[in-house]
mmCIF file of C-alpha atoms in Angstrom:
data_model
loop_
_atom_site.group_PDB
_atom_site.id
_atom_site.type_symbol
_atom_site.label_atom_id
_atom_site.label_comp_id
_atom_site.label_asym_id
_atom_site.label_seq_id
_atom_site.Cartn_x
_atom_site.Cartn_y
_atom_site.Cartn_z
ATOM 1 C CA ASP K 1 118.726 98.884 114.163
ATOM 2 C CA ALA K 2 117.253 98.167 117.569
ATOM 3 C CA GLY K 3 113.819 97.445 116.171
ATOM 4 C CA VAL K 4 110.590 98.954 117.439
ATOM 5 C CA ILE K 5 110.974 100.024 121.046
ATOM 6 C CA GLN K 6 108.056 100.204 123.448
ATOM 7 C CA SER K 7 107.925 101.386 127.018
ATOM 8 C CA PRO K 8 107.051 100.432 129.598
ATOM 9 C CA ARG K 9 106.963 96.674 129.084
ATOM 10 C CA HIS K 10 104.554 96.235 131.953
ATOM 11 C CA GLU K 11 102.189 98.732 133.529
ATOM 12 C CA VAL K 12 99.902 98.171 136.463
ATOM 13 C CA THR K 13 97.601 100.991 137.397
ATOM 14 C CA GLU K 14 94.387 101.636 139.240
ATOM 15 C CA MET K 15 91.104 102.373 137.586
ATOM 16 C CA GLY K 16 90.710 106.065 136.833
ATOM 17 C CA GLN K 17 94.393 106.766 136.408
ATOM 18 C CA GLU K 18 95.965 108.105 133.247
ATOM 19 C CA VAL K 19 98.165 105.680 131.325
ATOM 20 C CA THR K 20 100.684 106.620 128.653
ATOM 21 C CA LEU K 21 102.301 104.043 126.412
ATOM 22 C CA ARG K 22 105.291 104.977 124.298
ATOM 23 C CA CYS K 23 106.696 103.783 121.018
ATOM 24 C CA LYS K 24 109.810 104.489 118.994
ATOM 25 C CA PRO K 25 109.500 103.130 115.451
ATOM 26 C CA ILE K 26 112.336 101.861 113.322
ATOM 27 C CA SER K 27 114.299 104.749 111.863
ATOM 28 C CA GLY K 28 113.185 105.542 108.313
ATOM 29 C CA HIS K 29 109.778 103.912 108.634
ATOM 30 C CA ASP K 30 106.916 106.224 107.718
ATOM 31 C CA TYR K 31 103.974 104.173 108.954
ATOM 32 C CA LEU K 32 103.209 103.530 112.602
ATOM 33 C CA PHE K 33 100.447 101.312 113.931
ATOM 34 C CA TRP K 34 98.951 100.767 117.380
ATOM 35 C CA TYR K 35 97.288 97.419 118.115
ATOM 36 C CA ARG K 36 95.560 95.940 121.136
ATOM 37 C CA GLN K 37 95.578 92.213 121.860
ATOM 38 C CA THR K 38 93.130 90.485 124.197
ATOM 39 C CA MET K 39 91.989 86.914 124.578
ATOM 40 C CA MET K 40 88.417 87.856 123.751
ATOM 41 C CA ARG K 41 88.962 90.094 120.739
ATOM 42 C CA GLY K 42 92.335 88.995 119.424
ATOM 43 C CA LEU K 43 94.568 91.541 117.713
ATOM 44 C CA GLU K 44 92.808 94.785 116.816
ATOM 45 C CA LEU K 45 94.155 97.774 114.935
ATOM 46 C CA LEU K 46 93.486 100.921 116.950
ATOM 47 C CA ILE K 47 95.031 103.652 114.830
ATOM 48 C CA TYR K 48 97.772 104.200 112.312
ATOM 49 C CA PHE K 49 99.872 107.143 111.209
ATOM 50 C CA ASN K 50 101.619 108.000 107.977
ATOM 51 C CA ASN K 51 104.372 110.610 108.150
ATOM 52 C CA ASN K 52 103.209 111.503 111.665
ATOM 53 C CA VAL K 53 99.626 112.177 110.536
ATOM 54 C CA PRO K 54 96.776 109.988 111.843
ATOM 55 C CA ILE K 55 95.179 108.254 108.874
ATOM 56 C CA ASP K 56 92.599 105.939 110.386
ATOM 57 C CA ASP K 57 91.512 105.989 114.008
ATOM 58 C CA SER K 58 88.290 104.065 113.537
ATOM 59 C CA GLY K 59 89.589 101.308 115.773
ATOM 60 C CA MET K 60 90.035 103.539 118.792
ATOM 61 C CA PRO K 61 87.447 102.207 121.241
ATOM 62 C CA GLU K 62 86.247 105.467 122.722
ATOM 63 C CA ASP K 63 87.178 109.009 123.614
ATOM 64 C CA ARG K 64 89.215 107.853 126.575
ATOM 65 C CA PHE K 65 91.848 106.731 124.081
ATOM 66 C CA SER K 66 94.063 109.168 122.227
ATOM 67 C CA ALA K 67 97.248 108.802 120.202
ATOM 68 C CA LYS K 68 99.808 111.277 119.023
ATOM 69 C CA MET K 69 102.905 111.241 116.904
ATOM 70 C CA PRO K 70 104.757 114.539 117.422
ATOM 71 C CA ASN K 71 107.697 113.455 115.264
ATOM 72 C CA ALA K 72 108.934 110.579 113.142
ATOM 73 C CA SER K 73 110.639 108.845 116.030
ATOM 74 C CA PHE K 74 108.044 108.916 118.772
ATOM 75 C CA SER K 75 104.403 108.100 119.384
ATOM 76 C CA THR K 76 102.194 107.832 122.438
ATOM 77 C CA LEU K 77 98.945 106.087 123.199
ATOM 78 C CA LYS K 78 97.115 107.564 126.147
ATOM 79 C CA ILE K 79 94.170 106.219 128.108
ATOM 80 C CA GLN K 80 92.417 108.645 130.425
ATOM 81 C CA PRO K 81 90.722 107.546 132.588
ATOM 82 C CA SER K 82 91.705 103.903 132.492
ATOM 83 C CA GLU K 83 89.237 101.085 133.191
ATOM 84 C CA PRO K 84 89.744 97.385 134.000
ATOM 85 C CA ARG K 85 88.450 96.417 130.533
ATOM 86 C CA ASP K 86 91.419 98.247 129.029
ATOM 87 C CA SER K 87 93.708 95.530 130.380
ATOM 88 C CA ALA K 88 95.473 94.058 127.352
ATOM 89 C CA VAL K 89 98.770 93.901 125.543
ATOM 90 C CA TYR K 90 99.330 96.952 123.376
ATOM 91 C CA PHE K 91 101.631 96.622 120.390
ATOM 92 C CA CYS K 92 103.244 99.245 118.275
ATOM 93 C CA ALA K 93 104.401 98.368 114.766
ATOM 94 C CA SER K 94 106.079 100.294 111.975
ATOM 95 C CA SER K 95 106.595 99.836 108.266
ATOM 96 C CA TRP K 96 107.957 101.676 105.268
ATOM 97 C CA GLY K 97 106.435 102.800 102.047
ATOM 98 C CA ARG K 98 102.965 103.014 100.590
ATOM 99 C CA SER K 99 101.177 99.693 100.804
ATOM 100 C CA SER K 100 104.046 98.139 102.630
ATOM 101 C CA TYR K 101 102.673 95.424 104.844
ATOM 102 C CA GLU K 102 105.834 94.093 106.327
ATOM 103 C CA GLN K 103 105.105 95.512 109.709
ATOM 104 C CA TYR K 104 107.739 95.237 112.395
ATOM 105 C CA PHE K 105 106.235 94.796 115.812
ATOM 106 C CA GLY K 106 107.562 95.935 119.139
ATOM 107 C CA PRO K 107 107.579 93.613 122.167
ATOM 108 C CA GLY K 108 104.351 95.093 123.491
ATOM 109 C CA THR K 109 103.233 96.714 126.722
ATOM 110 C CA ARG K 110 101.180 94.560 129.047
ATOM 111 C CA LEU K 111 98.678 96.835 130.770
ATOM 112 C CA THR K 112 96.782 95.752 133.836
ATOM 113 C CA VAL K 113 94.128 98.061 135.259
ATOM 114 C CA THR K 114 92.881 97.078 138.704
ATOM 115 C CA ALA W 1 85.447 94.271 104.628
ATOM 116 C CA GLN W 2 88.107 91.626 104.649
ATOM 117 C CA SER W 3 88.234 89.009 107.404
ATOM 118 C CA VAL W 4 90.249 85.960 108.340
ATOM 119 C CA THR W 5 89.266 82.685 109.979
ATOM 120 C CA GLN W 6 91.695 80.316 111.602
ATOM 121 C CA PRO W 7 89.615 77.229 112.391
ATOM 122 C CA ASP W 8 92.093 75.638 114.795
ATOM 123 C CA ILE W 9 92.615 77.334 118.132
ATOM 124 C CA HIS W 10 95.261 74.883 119.312
ATOM 125 C CA ILE W 11 97.303 72.225 117.529
ATOM 126 C CA THR W 12 99.772 69.749 118.990
ATOM 127 C CA VAL W 13 102.338 67.972 116.834
ATOM 128 C CA SER W 14 105.343 65.827 117.585
ATOM 129 C CA GLU W 15 108.789 67.160 116.887
ATOM 130 C CA GLY W 16 109.838 66.112 113.397
ATOM 131 C CA ALA W 17 106.281 65.724 112.182
ATOM 132 C CA SER W 18 104.801 67.817 109.414
ATOM 133 C CA LEU W 19 102.575 70.792 110.133
ATOM 134 C CA GLU W 20 99.709 72.502 108.388
ATOM 135 C CA LEU W 21 97.875 75.484 109.863
ATOM 136 C CA ARG W 22 94.669 76.510 108.189
ATOM 137 C CA CYS W 23 93.593 79.989 107.185
ATOM 138 C CA ASN W 24 90.502 81.062 105.275
ATOM 139 C CA TYR W 25 89.892 84.615 104.186
ATOM 140 C CA SER W 26 86.948 86.628 103.020
ATOM 141 C CA TYR W 27 87.616 89.381 100.523
ATOM 142 C CA GLY W 28 86.074 90.379 97.213
ATOM 143 C CA ALA W 29 89.213 91.181 95.261
ATOM 144 C CA THR W 30 92.681 89.712 95.295
ATOM 145 C CA PRO W 31 93.825 89.782 98.875
ATOM 146 C CA TYR W 32 97.231 90.389 100.290
ATOM 147 C CA LEU W 33 97.904 87.538 102.718
ATOM 148 C CA PHE W 34 100.381 87.108 105.528
ATOM 149 C CA TRP W 35 101.468 84.742 108.228
ATOM 150 C CA TYR W 36 102.986 86.071 111.433
ATOM 151 C CA VAL W 37 104.422 84.188 114.403
ATOM 152 C CA GLN W 38 104.342 85.339 118.009
ATOM 153 C CA SER W 39 106.579 83.729 120.586
ATOM 154 C CA PRO W 40 105.586 84.056 124.246
ATOM 155 C CA GLY W 41 106.092 87.579 125.515
ATOM 156 C CA GLN W 42 107.171 88.833 122.121
ATOM 157 C CA GLY W 43 105.747 90.886 119.318
ATOM 158 C CA LEU W 44 104.708 89.431 115.979
ATOM 159 C CA GLN W 45 107.258 88.506 113.346
ATOM 160 C CA LEU W 46 106.432 88.192 109.663
ATOM 161 C CA LEU W 47 106.957 84.659 108.341
ATOM 162 C CA LEU W 48 105.841 85.166 104.755
ATOM 163 C CA LYS W 49 103.528 87.136 102.513
ATOM 164 C CA TYR W 50 101.588 86.731 99.280
ATOM 165 C CA PHE W 51 100.762 89.611 96.971
ATOM 166 C CA SER W 52 100.565 88.018 93.524
ATOM 167 C CA GLY W 53 102.331 85.580 91.207
ATOM 168 C CA ASP W 54 103.435 82.131 92.289
ATOM 169 C CA THR W 55 100.815 80.761 94.635
ATOM 170 C CA LEU W 56 103.377 78.863 96.691
ATOM 171 C CA VAL W 57 105.435 81.254 98.785
ATOM 172 C CA GLN W 58 108.478 80.496 100.855
ATOM 173 C CA GLY W 59 109.144 82.169 104.140
ATOM 174 C CA ILE W 60 111.642 82.222 106.931
ATOM 175 C CA LYS W 61 112.370 79.338 109.300
ATOM 176 C CA GLY W 62 111.466 76.738 106.669
ATOM 177 C CA PHE W 63 107.805 77.689 106.394
ATOM 178 C CA GLU W 64 105.793 77.888 103.207
ATOM 179 C CA ALA W 65 102.197 78.739 102.360
ATOM 180 C CA GLU W 66 99.967 78.124 99.395
ATOM 181 C CA PHE W 67 97.324 80.529 98.125
ATOM 182 C CA LYS W 68 94.266 78.758 96.764
ATOM 183 C CA ARG W 69 91.752 81.221 95.364
ATOM 184 C CA SER W 70 89.104 78.555 94.707
ATOM 185 C CA GLN W 71 89.133 77.620 98.391
ATOM 186 C CA SER W 72 89.789 81.114 99.772
ATOM 187 C CA SER W 73 92.628 79.600 101.728
ATOM 188 C CA PHE W 74 96.213 80.383 102.602
ATOM 189 C CA ASN W 75 97.465 77.446 104.651
ATOM 190 C CA LEU W 76 100.861 77.446 106.316
ATOM 191 C CA ARG W 77 103.037 74.350 106.138
ATOM 192 C CA LYS W 78 106.328 73.031 107.408
ATOM 193 C CA PRO W 79 107.665 69.572 106.557
ATOM 194 C CA SER W 80 109.414 68.948 109.881
ATOM 195 C CA VAL W 81 108.574 70.847 113.039
ATOM 196 C CA HIS W 82 111.214 71.809 115.599
ATOM 197 C CA TRP W 83 110.580 72.383 119.300
ATOM 198 C CA SER W 84 111.424 76.052 118.772
ATOM 199 C CA ASP W 85 108.428 76.414 116.460
ATOM 200 C CA ALA W 86 106.076 76.314 119.454
ATOM 201 C CA ALA W 87 104.328 79.680 119.326
ATOM 202 C CA GLU W 88 101.136 81.414 118.266
ATOM 203 C CA TYR W 89 100.583 81.797 114.532
ATOM 204 C CA PHE W 90 98.432 84.503 112.984
ATOM 205 C CA CYS W 91 97.086 84.722 109.475
ATOM 206 C CA ALA W 92 96.278 88.217 108.222
ATOM 207 C CA VAL W 93 94.676 89.819 105.176
ATOM 208 C CA ALA W 94 94.892 93.298 103.723
ATOM 209 C CA SER W 95 93.837 94.994 100.530
ATOM 210 C CA TYR W 96 95.731 97.062 98.004
ATOM 211 C CA ASN W 97 96.434 100.594 99.195
ATOM 212 C CA ASN W 98 94.829 99.899 102.513
ATOM 213 C CA ASN W 99 96.927 99.423 105.591
ATOM 214 C CA ASP W 100 93.992 98.100 107.590
ATOM 215 C CA MET W 101 95.345 94.613 108.115
ATOM 216 C CA ARG W 102 92.912 92.117 109.680
ATOM 217 C CA PHE W 103 94.288 89.317 111.786
ATOM 218 C CA GLY W 104 92.803 85.926 112.526
ATOM 219 C CA ALA W 105 92.293 84.777 116.091
ATOM 220 C CA GLY W 106 95.512 82.796 115.991
ATOM 221 C CA THR W 107 96.488 79.131 116.296
ATOM 222 C CA ARG W 108 98.604 78.052 119.208
ATOM 223 C CA LEU W 109 101.138 75.389 118.292
ATOM 224 C CA THR W 110 102.478 72.972 120.889
ATOM 225 C CA VAL W 111 105.379 70.710 119.933
ATOM 226 C CA LYS W 112 105.731 67.400 121.764
ATOM 227 C CA PRO W 113 109.213 65.957 122.239
#
């Protein structure tokens, strides 16, 4: 398996623009997680899905952030409009099974908002 | 809610020396504990995990960790560090039936030749 795939790897955009980050989980995994990593706040869980259904989105910072998982092999994290404080590395991770914590992380998307 | 503290932001060790990275957790019940490693520009990789049973767990790349309930600790150890071990190490805690995993702030390991 190719592992968790994220695209793009790097994104530079201007404040106010819409940003879409993409994730393809490992085939067969039924949990998908979105994390944000910054120097100030460390690694934060934003939202996670089980069988394509959002389970907990309490970590989503505000309404400008939204995430979808239209099928088992694809998820998006969208920021609209983007702000400089959204600059971070965004990770997607997937895992299998109830209470399975062996999460497999993607390489991350480094987002810079100018 | 569970939380994790990694007291050391940065540690430097010489290649071949032993290593211990500290992790303290806060959780009312029996926690599920993990150590992940992040190499520069990469995602996190699971090194080892503790759910129950033997308090000394073995992981990949020669790492081990010991769960000490009395000290609320889950320290990571390696007897002999290699230059390739230079990376950021994260301790994490979760609870049964809850996928809300909380990560520590991380410890950056530098290995001197």
